[in-house]
Amino acid sequence: MKRIAKYSLIAVAFSTLSAVGFAQVAEIGLHAGASRISNSEIGVLSSGGTDFPVTLDDGWRLGFRLTINNWRFFGNEFGYAYNRTQLKIGGEGDGMAIHQGFYNFLGYALPEGSVIRPFATVGVHFSNYTPPGSSAASGGGDNKFGFNYGGGLKVRISPLFLLRFDVRQYQNGKPFDLPSADGLLRQTEISAGFSLAL
């Protein structure tokens, strides 16, 4: 009888420790969506006495996120996104890339384990603006550092999988240091994603 009680206590302790261990989960996932750019005039170029405005256009984004939920109501997130936009000079456009790396702090309205978890987020990022004909891999882009904020919703659809929806705004200086550049460039992310809970 004592042996059964001893093994029962060990089983309960193991189950409790397992539950505590799994309460701190990591999530890795992909997201895709729209990239909306406001205050998009990044300067002017002059030719033959005429000024041509240089702007960035709206586009799309694709990326991944790694989230570590260290506490019941808080987490940390690292990620990367590839954004496709157009660099327009005097209205004529060419496709270009914006590579983005970011760190964000997440605050949840509901604790870890909830099926639906609204969250708010704030963080820092860098954006590498790679003009047409250049490559970020060979140092052809212009790096700008900034801050971002937003919110979203995570919906657990099974013990291992969840859906998430994000709206964030990224703000940083305007790239390429062109004449007449004024204010911050604002990029709004509207995205949906699919994540695996580890």
mmCIF file of C-alpha atoms in Angstrom:
data_model
loop_
_atom_site.group_PDB
_atom_site.id
_atom_site.type_symbol
_atom_site.label_atom_id
_atom_site.label_comp_id
_atom_site.label_asym_id
_atom_site.label_seq_id
_atom_site.Cartn_x
_atom_site.Cartn_y
_atom_site.Cartn_z
ATOM 1 C CA MET A 1 0.000 0.000 0.000
ATOM 2 C CA LYS A 2 2.849 2.362 0.865
ATOM 3 C CA ARG A 3 4.457 1.570 -2.497
ATOM 4 C CA ILE A 4 1.217 2.480 -4.354
ATOM 5 C CA ALA A 5 0.948 5.756 -2.418
ATOM 6 C CA LYS A 6 4.593 6.541 -3.193
ATOM 7 C CA TYR A 7 4.115 5.920 -6.944
ATOM 8 C CA SER A 8 0.866 7.916 -6.903
ATOM 9 C CA LEU A 9 2.683 10.894 -5.360
ATOM 10 C CA ILE A 10 5.432 10.638 -7.984
ATOM 11 C CA ALA A 11 2.823 10.525 -10.795
ATOM 12 C CA VAL A 12 0.983 13.583 -9.406
ATOM 13 C CA ALA A 13 4.254 15.519 -9.037
ATOM 14 C CA PHE A 14 5.314 14.619 -12.591
ATOM 15 C CA SER A 15 1.907 15.679 -13.975
ATOM 16 C CA THR A 16 2.045 18.979 -12.090
ATOM 17 C CA LEU A 17 5.576 19.751 -13.278
ATOM 18 C CA SER A 18 4.591 18.872 -16.853
ATOM 19 C CA ALA A 19 1.624 21.243 -16.738
ATOM 20 C CA VAL A 20 3.811 24.059 -15.397
ATOM 21 C CA GLY A 21 6.420 23.376 -18.057
ATOM 22 C CA PHE A 22 3.878 23.482 -20.869
ATOM 23 C CA ALA A 23 2.292 26.715 -19.600
ATOM 24 C CA GLN A 24 5.294 28.610 -20.996
ATOM 25 C CA VAL A 25 4.925 27.901 -24.694
ATOM 26 C CA ALA A 26 6.611 29.081 -27.838
ATOM 27 C CA GLU A 27 4.823 29.731 -31.101
ATOM 28 C CA ILE A 28 6.332 29.799 -34.572
ATOM 29 C CA GLY A 29 4.277 30.854 -37.544
ATOM 30 C CA LEU A 30 3.899 32.470 -40.937
ATOM 31 C CA HIS A 31 1.901 35.570 -41.765
ATOM 32 C CA ALA A 32 0.847 37.353 -44.962
ATOM 33 C CA GLY A 33 -1.053 40.522 -45.680
ATOM 34 C CA ALA A 34 -1.081 44.095 -46.853
ATOM 35 C CA SER A 35 1.498 46.813 -46.355
ATOM 36 C CA ARG A 36 -0.043 50.314 -46.436
ATOM 37 C CA ILE A 37 2.347 53.268 -46.587
ATOM 38 C CA SER A 38 1.377 56.796 -45.529
ATOM 39 C CA ASN A 39 3.406 60.013 -45.613
ATOM 40 C CA SER A 40 4.883 58.169 -48.574
ATOM 41 C CA GLU A 41 6.730 61.015 -50.324
ATOM 42 C CA ILE A 42 10.385 60.353 -49.470
ATOM 43 C CA GLY A 43 11.866 63.360 -51.294
ATOM 44 C CA VAL A 44 12.397 64.850 -54.754
ATOM 45 C CA LEU A 45 14.836 64.364 -57.615
ATOM 46 C CA SER A 46 15.622 67.249 -59.972
ATOM 47 C CA SER A 47 16.357 67.011 -63.683
ATOM 48 C CA GLY A 48 16.447 69.852 -66.225
ATOM 49 C CA GLY A 49 15.063 72.314 -63.693
ATOM 50 C CA THR A 50 12.046 70.102 -62.916
ATOM 51 C CA ASP A 51 11.426 68.437 -59.550
ATOM 52 C CA PHE A 52 10.070 64.890 -59.600
ATOM 53 C CA PRO A 53 8.465 63.585 -56.375
ATOM 54 C CA VAL A 54 9.756 60.226 -55.149
ATOM 55 C CA THR A 55 7.172 58.070 -53.361
ATOM 56 C CA LEU A 56 6.679 54.528 -52.062
ATOM 57 C CA ASP A 57 3.457 52.703 -52.917
ATOM 58 C CA ASP A 58 1.293 50.245 -50.959
ATOM 59 C CA GLY A 59 2.140 46.578 -51.373
ATOM 60 C CA TRP A 60 2.099 43.163 -49.719
ATOM 61 C CA ARG A 61 4.134 41.370 -47.055
ATOM 62 C CA LEU A 62 5.117 37.831 -46.114
ATOM 63 C CA GLY A 63 7.019 36.847 -42.972
ATOM 64 C CA PHE A 64 7.464 34.706 -39.898
ATOM 65 C CA ARG A 65 7.302 35.242 -36.140
ATOM 66 C CA LEU A 66 8.736 33.387 -33.146
ATOM 67 C CA THR A 67 6.822 34.145 -29.944
ATOM 68 C CA ILE A 68 7.922 33.086 -26.466
ATOM 69 C CA ASN A 69 5.183 33.455 -23.863
ATOM 70 C CA ASN A 70 7.337 33.743 -20.747
ATOM 71 C CA TRP A 71 4.463 34.737 -18.431
ATOM 72 C CA ARG A 72 0.703 34.138 -18.268
ATOM 73 C CA PHE A 73 -0.119 37.615 -19.609
ATOM 74 C CA PHE A 74 3.109 38.667 -21.385
ATOM 75 C CA GLY A 75 5.406 37.463 -24.138
ATOM 76 C CA ASN A 76 8.323 38.350 -26.393
ATOM 77 C CA GLU A 77 8.377 38.119 -30.165
ATOM 78 C CA PHE A 78 11.062 38.156 -32.861
ATOM 79 C CA GLY A 79 10.400 38.145 -36.572
ATOM 80 C CA TYR A 80 11.189 38.993 -40.157
ATOM 81 C CA ALA A 81 8.996 40.221 -43.026
ATOM 82 C CA TYR A 82 9.578 40.726 -46.729
ATOM 83 C CA ASN A 83 7.541 43.635 -48.082
ATOM 84 C CA ARG A 84 7.001 44.345 -51.770
ATOM 85 C CA THR A 85 6.386 47.948 -52.798
ATOM 86 C CA GLN A 86 7.018 50.283 -55.722
ATOM 87 C CA LEU A 87 9.481 53.150 -55.862
ATOM 88 C CA LYS A 88 7.848 55.840 -57.987
ATOM 89 C CA ILE A 89 9.715 58.775 -59.520
ATOM 90 C CA GLY A 90 7.394 61.319 -61.084
ATOM 91 C CA GLY A 91 4.601 58.725 -61.129
ATOM 92 C CA GLU A 92 6.623 56.019 -62.930
ATOM 93 C CA GLY A 93 7.212 52.947 -60.755
ATOM 94 C CA ASP A 94 9.635 50.080 -60.318
ATOM 95 C CA GLY A 95 9.247 47.201 -57.874
ATOM 96 C CA MET A 96 11.449 47.161 -54.786
ATOM 97 C CA ALA A 97 11.772 45.306 -51.484
ATOM 98 C CA ILE A 98 11.631 46.324 -47.841
ATOM 99 C CA HIS A 99 13.255 43.756 -45.531
ATOM 100 C CA GLN A 100 12.116 44.110 -41.925
ATOM 101 C CA GLY A 101 13.419 42.597 -38.702
ATOM 102 C CA PHE A 102 11.647 43.278 -35.416
ATOM 103 C CA TYR A 103 11.380 42.604 -31.685
ATOM 104 C CA ASN A 104 8.067 43.166 -29.891
ATOM 105 C CA PHE A 105 6.741 42.894 -26.342
ATOM 106 C CA LEU A 106 3.214 41.434 -26.131
ATOM 107 C CA GLY A 107 0.594 42.029 -23.445
ATOM 108 C CA TYR A 108 -2.441 39.717 -23.451
ATOM 109 C CA ALA A 109 -5.956 40.470 -22.184
ATOM 110 C CA LEU A 110 -6.488 36.795 -21.233
ATOM 111 C CA PRO A 111 -4.066 34.281 -19.657
ATOM 112 C CA GLU A 112 -2.059 31.567 -21.380
ATOM 113 C CA GLY A 113 -4.312 28.622 -22.258
ATOM 114 C CA SER A 114 -7.324 30.748 -23.304
ATOM 115 C CA VAL A 115 -8.891 29.844 -26.640
ATOM 116 C CA ILE A 116 -9.122 33.498 -27.735
ATOM 117 C CA ARG A 117 -6.365 35.945 -26.712
ATOM 118 C CA PRO A 118 -6.544 39.619 -27.701
ATOM 119 C CA PHE A 119 -3.180 41.371 -27.350
ATOM 120 C CA ALA A 120 -1.443 44.728 -27.617
ATOM 121 C CA THR A 121 2.159 45.088 -28.718
ATOM 122 C CA VAL A 122 4.993 47.595 -28.871
ATOM 123 C CA GLY A 123 8.483 47.109 -30.245
ATOM 124 C CA VAL A 124 11.490 48.195 -32.265
ATOM 125 C CA HIS A 125 12.483 47.288 -35.816
ATOM 126 C CA PHE A 126 14.833 47.951 -38.680
ATOM 127 C CA SER A 127 13.748 48.305 -42.301
ATOM 128 C CA ASN A 128 16.178 47.752 -45.160
ATOM 129 C CA TYR A 129 14.930 49.610 -48.247
ATOM 130 C CA THR A 130 16.431 47.919 -51.318
ATOM 131 C CA PRO A 131 15.999 49.994 -54.499
ATOM 132 C CA PRO A 132 15.394 48.402 -57.913
ATOM 133 C CA GLY A 133 18.508 46.689 -59.261
ATOM 134 C CA SER A 134 20.119 46.322 -55.800
ATOM 135 C CA SER A 135 20.441 43.404 -53.400
ATOM 136 C CA ALA A 136 20.190 43.537 -49.607
ATOM 137 C CA ALA A 137 22.580 40.570 -49.439
ATOM 138 C CA SER A 138 25.366 42.629 -51.049
ATOM 139 C CA GLY A 139 24.725 45.714 -48.909
ATOM 140 C CA GLY A 140 22.640 47.540 -51.519
ATOM 141 C CA GLY A 141 19.871 48.773 -49.214
ATOM 142 C CA ASP A 142 19.373 51.702 -46.858
ATOM 143 C CA ASN A 143 18.739 50.757 -43.203
ATOM 144 C CA LYS A 144 16.364 52.767 -41.041
ATOM 145 C CA PHE A 145 15.575 52.010 -37.396
ATOM 146 C CA GLY A 146 12.254 52.778 -35.753
ATOM 147 C CA PHE A 147 9.452 51.755 -33.425
ATOM 148 C CA ASN A 148 6.147 49.992 -33.961
ATOM 149 C CA TYR A 149 2.917 49.368 -32.090
ATOM 150 C CA GLY A 150 -0.428 47.680 -32.627
ATOM 151 C CA GLY A 151 -2.601 44.804 -31.569
ATOM 152 C CA GLY A 152 -4.230 41.627 -32.667
ATOM 153 C CA LEU A 153 -6.025 38.440 -31.840
ATOM 154 C CA LYS A 154 -4.903 34.825 -31.449
ATOM 155 C CA VAL A 155 -7.445 32.001 -31.800
ATOM 156 C CA ARG A 156 -6.455 28.472 -30.781
ATOM 157 C CA ILE A 157 -8.027 25.954 -33.179
ATOM 158 C CA SER A 158 -6.385 22.847 -31.640
ATOM 159 C CA PRO A 159 -3.828 22.066 -28.915
ATOM 160 C CA LEU A 160 -1.027 22.574 -31.482
ATOM 161 C CA PHE A 161 -2.350 25.162 -33.965
ATOM 162 C CA LEU A 162 -3.629 28.707 -33.817
ATOM 163 C CA LEU A 163 -4.702 31.502 -36.123
ATOM 164 C CA ARG A 164 -3.650 35.102 -35.555
ATOM 165 C CA PHE A 165 -4.593 38.497 -36.916
ATOM 166 C CA ASP A 166 -2.377 41.590 -36.569
ATOM 167 C CA VAL A 167 -2.629 45.320 -37.232
ATOM 168 C CA ARG A 168 0.603 47.242 -36.592
ATOM 169 C CA GLN A 169 2.116 50.557 -37.545
ATOM 170 C CA TYR A 170 5.868 50.852 -38.152
ATOM 171 C CA GLN A 171 7.438 54.331 -38.042
ATOM 172 C CA ASN A 172 10.977 55.236 -39.040
ATOM 173 C CA GLY A 173 12.966 57.833 -40.946
ATOM 174 C CA LYS A 174 12.604 58.105 -44.704
ATOM 175 C CA PRO A 175 15.132 56.151 -46.782
ATOM 176 C CA PHE A 176 17.805 57.348 -49.221
ATOM 177 C CA ASP A 177 18.229 60.823 -47.623
ATOM 178 C CA LEU A 178 16.703 62.631 -50.603
ATOM 179 C CA PRO A 179 16.140 66.418 -50.688
ATOM 180 C CA SER A 180 12.820 67.640 -49.251
ATOM 181 C CA ALA A 181 12.207 64.459 -47.221
ATOM 182 C CA ASP A 182 10.000 65.464 -44.293
ATOM 183 C CA GLY A 183 8.645 63.586 -41.263
ATOM 184 C CA LEU A 184 8.491 59.869 -40.566
ATOM 185 C CA LEU A 185 7.490 57.143 -42.999
ATOM 186 C CA ARG A 186 4.509 55.189 -41.629
ATOM 187 C CA GLN A 187 3.855 51.620 -42.733
ATOM 188 C CA THR A 188 0.704 49.831 -41.569
ATOM 189 C CA GLU A 189 0.610 46.030 -41.507
ATOM 190 C CA ILE A 190 -2.731 44.231 -41.841
ATOM 191 C CA SER A 191 -2.032 40.508 -41.742
ATOM 192 C CA ALA A 192 -3.283 37.032 -40.925
ATOM 193 C CA GLY A 193 -1.177 34.068 -39.943
ATOM 194 C CA PHE A 194 -1.005 30.430 -38.934
ATOM 195 C CA SER A 195 1.172 29.312 -35.995
ATOM 196 C CA LEU A 196 2.363 26.097 -34.383
ATOM 197 C CA ALA A 197 2.477 26.010 -30.563
ATOM 198 C CA LEU A 198 5.609 24.199 -29.378
#
